[in-house]
Amino acid sequence: MRIASTLAFALMAVCIKAIGTKVPLGEIVFFRSAVALIPLVAFLWWQGAWPDGLNTNRPLGYFWRCLAGVGAMFTAFATIRILPLAEANMLSYLAPVILALLAWWVLGEKLTQRRIAAVTLGLSGAAVFCVPAFVGVFPSSTIFGIAFGIASAILTAIALIFVRRLTNAGERAGTVAFWFAVSCTVAGLITWPFGWVWPDFDILVLLIGAGLLGGVAQILMTMSFGHADAAALAPFEYLSIFWAVILGFLVFAEIPTWSFVFAVPLILTGAIVARPKRGSLSKTR
């Protein structure tokens, strides 16, 4: 289930990249989130958590989690549009590194030698990846893609801080996922007056596919933790880099750059080192 979820997320990214600029970003966010509600609601009903399980006494925590998460989704999809799949995926692994810093700053968690090493490795990898931009090798559009990718990682880390607070307070992962999908649906719909387009059949299939794949991936990831410990499943999360490289090459003829090759080991090692030992955050992403 965990492996299948990483593949489903990768295929979702393929759908988003294939749409490109033919559809406004807000419209993509809307379809991705609204369609994902279908399998999410079915899953919650199957678990017996619909609709009573959606109640919460912590609306403010959900508000901040959803606000950061919406920003992360917009910037992540912008990154996928601009950068090759593998590079966009790699930048997302800066989130655990940034989270290690935020957990120390916001939650007062101890900044151990392990976390310092994780931050050093992750930021070093990001610097290596950005070297071509500093020397003018990357076009300006790619520089924007890198900026969106880093912004997405920061916003994801902020969202995970609130996810940690909510789950530590007893909130269900399914409830957190549901309200996040609802907030992204609303945020995407708000952009409708700014130039949505009527998609043709092929684009509509990609939009619906992105939503279904995203929802199914979320469910598979959640269900996988009912069959194995989070720590045992954590290594499989990094298969997403493999899927991104393979699918990027097969579908879009993308070949990783030298900066990607050198940056991946540093960023992934930093992400692995930065992970909480019990892998609790993976349940709620």
Short mmCIF file of C-alpha atoms in Angstrom, two decimals, residues 54-233:
data_model
loop_
_atom_site.label_atom_id
_atom_site.label_comp_id
_atom_site.label_asym_id
_atom_site.label_seq_id
_atom_site.Cartn_x
_atom_site.Cartn_y
_atom_site.Cartn_z
CA LEU A 54 -15.48 15.35 11.21
CA ASN A 55 -16.36 17.26 14.35
CA THR A 56 -13.55 19.12 16.11
CA ASN A 57 -13.01 21.47 19.02
CA ARG A 58 -9.89 22.94 17.44
CA PRO A 59 -11.12 24.98 14.46
CA LEU A 60 -8.27 27.51 14.76
CA GLY A 61 -5.66 24.77 14.47
CA TYR A 62 -7.39 23.49 11.33
CA PHE A 63 -7.54 27.00 9.92
CA TRP A 64 -3.79 27.53 10.17
CA ARG A 65 -3.00 24.01 8.97
CA CYS A 66 -5.25 24.48 5.94
CA LEU A 67 -3.95 27.97 5.18
CA ALA A 68 -0.35 26.75 5.04
CA GLY A 69 -1.40 23.61 3.18
CA VAL A 70 -3.29 25.55 0.51
CA GLY A 71 -0.24 27.70 -0.11
CA ALA A 72 1.92 24.58 -0.29
CA MET A 73 -0.38 22.99 -2.88
CA PHE A 74 -0.44 26.08 -5.13
CA THR A 75 3.34 26.48 -5.02
CA ALA A 76 3.95 22.74 -5.44
CA PHE A 77 1.79 22.60 -8.57
CA ALA A 78 3.55 25.69 -9.92
CA THR A 79 6.87 23.91 -9.33
CA ILE A 80 5.68 20.81 -11.21
CA ARG A 81 4.65 23.00 -14.14
CA ILE A 82 8.08 24.60 -14.46
CA LEU A 83 10.66 22.03 -13.34
CA PRO A 84 11.22 18.43 -14.44
CA LEU A 85 9.27 15.96 -12.30
CA ALA A 86 12.35 14.57 -10.54
CA GLU A 87 13.66 18.01 -9.59
CA ALA A 88 10.27 19.21 -8.36
CA ASN A 89 9.94 16.05 -6.28
CA MET A 90 13.44 16.40 -4.85
CA LEU A 91 12.78 19.93 -3.58
CA SER A 92 9.77 18.64 -1.63
CA TYR A 93 12.17 16.69 0.59
CA LEU A 94 13.47 19.94 2.00
CA ALA A 95 10.25 20.00 4.08
CA PRO A 96 11.48 17.56 6.78
CA VAL A 97 14.73 19.52 7.02
CA ILE A 98 12.88 22.81 7.48
CA LEU A 99 10.52 21.09 9.90
CA ALA A 100 13.46 20.19 12.14
CA LEU A 101 14.25 23.90 12.47
CA LEU A 102 10.62 24.92 12.98
CA ALA A 103 10.07 22.23 15.63
CA TRP A 104 12.99 23.71 17.58
CA TRP A 105 11.84 27.30 17.09
CA VAL A 106 8.05 26.93 17.41
CA LEU A 107 7.54 23.80 19.53
CA GLY A 108 10.63 24.18 21.68
CA GLU A 109 12.00 20.76 20.72
CA LYS A 110 15.67 20.19 21.38
CA LEU A 111 18.02 21.01 18.50
CA THR A 112 20.12 17.84 18.69
CA GLN A 113 23.28 17.02 16.78
CA ARG A 114 21.14 14.76 14.58
CA ARG A 115 18.88 17.64 13.59
CA ILE A 116 21.79 20.01 13.03
CA ALA A 117 23.34 17.42 10.70
CA ALA A 118 20.02 17.02 8.87
CA VAL A 119 19.65 20.76 8.33
CA THR A 120 23.26 21.07 7.17
CA LEU A 121 22.89 18.23 4.66
CA GLY A 122 19.54 19.45 3.34
CA LEU A 123 20.59 23.05 2.89
CA SER A 124 23.87 21.95 1.31
CA GLY A 125 21.92 19.90 -1.22
CA ALA A 126 19.67 22.85 -1.98
CA ALA A 127 22.73 25.06 -2.48
CA VAL A 128 24.32 22.53 -4.85
CA PHE A 129 21.11 22.32 -6.86
CA CYS A 130 20.92 26.12 -7.11
CA VAL A 131 24.53 26.58 -8.29
CA PRO A 132 23.56 26.70 -12.00
CA ALA A 133 21.06 29.44 -11.18
CA PHE A 134 23.74 31.49 -9.42
CA VAL A 135 26.09 31.27 -12.41
CA GLY A 136 23.37 32.03 -14.96
CA VAL A 137 23.06 28.54 -16.48
CA PHE A 138 19.37 28.15 -15.64
CA PRO A 139 16.79 30.21 -17.55
CA SER A 140 14.72 32.67 -15.53
CA SER A 141 11.68 30.38 -15.61
CA THR A 142 13.67 27.61 -13.91
CA ILE A 143 14.77 30.02 -11.20
CA PHE A 144 11.09 30.76 -10.53
CA GLY A 145 10.45 27.02 -10.37
CA ILE A 146 13.17 26.58 -7.75
CA ALA A 147 11.76 29.50 -5.75
CA PHE A 148 8.27 27.95 -5.84
CA GLY A 149 9.70 24.58 -4.83
CA ILE A 150 11.52 26.00 -1.82
CA ALA A 151 8.43 28.03 -0.85
CA SER A 152 6.33 24.86 -1.07
CA ALA A 153 8.76 23.00 1.21
CA ILE A 154 8.62 25.82 3.77
CA LEU A 155 4.81 25.97 3.70
CA THR A 156 4.60 22.17 3.93
CA ALA A 157 6.83 22.23 7.01
CA ILE A 158 4.61 24.90 8.60
CA ALA A 159 1.51 22.83 7.81
CA LEU A 160 3.13 19.76 9.38
CA ILE A 161 3.76 21.71 12.57
CA PHE A 162 0.01 22.25 12.88
CA VAL A 163 -0.67 18.64 11.83
CA ARG A 164 1.58 17.49 14.66
CA ARG A 165 -0.28 19.69 17.13
CA LEU A 166 -3.66 18.42 15.93
CA THR A 167 -2.76 14.73 15.97
CA ASN A 168 -1.04 15.04 19.34
CA ALA A 169 -4.33 16.52 20.60
CA GLY A 170 -6.21 13.43 19.40
CA GLU A 171 -7.51 14.55 15.99
CA ARG A 172 -7.93 11.80 13.39
CA ALA A 173 -5.71 11.69 10.30
CA GLY A 174 -8.79 11.22 8.11
CA THR A 175 -10.44 14.29 9.58
CA VAL A 176 -7.33 16.39 8.98
CA ALA A 177 -7.12 15.14 5.38
CA PHE A 178 -10.81 15.82 4.73
CA TRP A 179 -10.80 19.43 5.91
CA PHE A 180 -7.57 20.08 4.02
CA ALA A 181 -9.21 18.85 0.80
CA VAL A 182 -12.25 21.03 1.49
CA SER A 183 -10.10 24.12 2.09
CA CYS A 184 -8.14 23.55 -1.13
CA THR A 185 -11.40 23.09 -3.03
CA VAL A 186 -12.71 26.41 -1.72
CA ALA A 187 -9.39 28.18 -2.38
CA GLY A 188 -9.34 26.89 -5.94
CA LEU A 189 -12.96 27.89 -6.52
CA ILE A 190 -12.24 31.44 -5.35
CA THR A 191 -9.94 31.85 -8.38
CA TRP A 192 -12.81 31.13 -10.80
CA PRO A 193 -13.50 34.85 -11.60
CA PHE A 194 -9.83 35.26 -12.61
CA GLY A 195 -10.05 33.35 -15.87
CA TRP A 196 -11.02 29.71 -15.65
CA VAL A 197 -11.29 27.92 -18.98
CA TRP A 198 -13.65 25.21 -20.22
CA PRO A 199 -11.41 22.13 -20.52
CA ASP A 200 -11.61 19.87 -23.54
CA PHE A 201 -12.10 16.12 -23.04
CA ASP A 202 -8.40 15.23 -22.75
CA ILE A 203 -7.70 17.96 -20.20
CA LEU A 204 -10.83 17.03 -18.23
CA VAL A 205 -9.61 13.44 -18.01
CA LEU A 206 -6.27 14.67 -16.66
CA LEU A 207 -7.97 16.95 -14.12
CA ILE A 208 -10.23 14.17 -12.85
CA GLY A 209 -7.33 11.73 -12.92
CA ALA A 210 -5.21 14.05 -10.76
CA GLY A 211 -8.00 14.29 -8.21
CA LEU A 212 -8.74 10.57 -8.05
CA LEU A 213 -5.06 9.63 -7.90
CA GLY A 214 -4.41 12.18 -5.15
CA GLY A 215 -7.35 10.93 -3.09
CA VAL A 216 -6.49 7.26 -3.56
CA ALA A 217 -2.83 7.94 -2.72
CA GLN A 218 -3.87 9.61 0.53
CA ILE A 219 -6.08 6.65 1.46
CA LEU A 220 -3.45 4.04 0.60
CA MET A 221 -0.87 5.90 2.66
CA THR A 222 -3.23 6.10 5.64
CA MET A 223 -4.28 2.44 5.38
CA SER A 224 -0.69 1.25 5.13
CA PHE A 225 -0.04 2.39 8.68
CA GLY A 226 -2.75 0.03 9.89
CA HIS A 227 -0.63 -2.93 8.74
CA ALA A 228 2.93 -1.90 9.66
CA ASP A 229 4.79 0.53 11.88
CA ALA A 230 5.53 3.96 10.46
CA ALA A 231 9.27 3.42 10.97
CA ALA A 232 9.14 0.23 8.87
CA LEU A 233 7.29 1.99 6.06
#
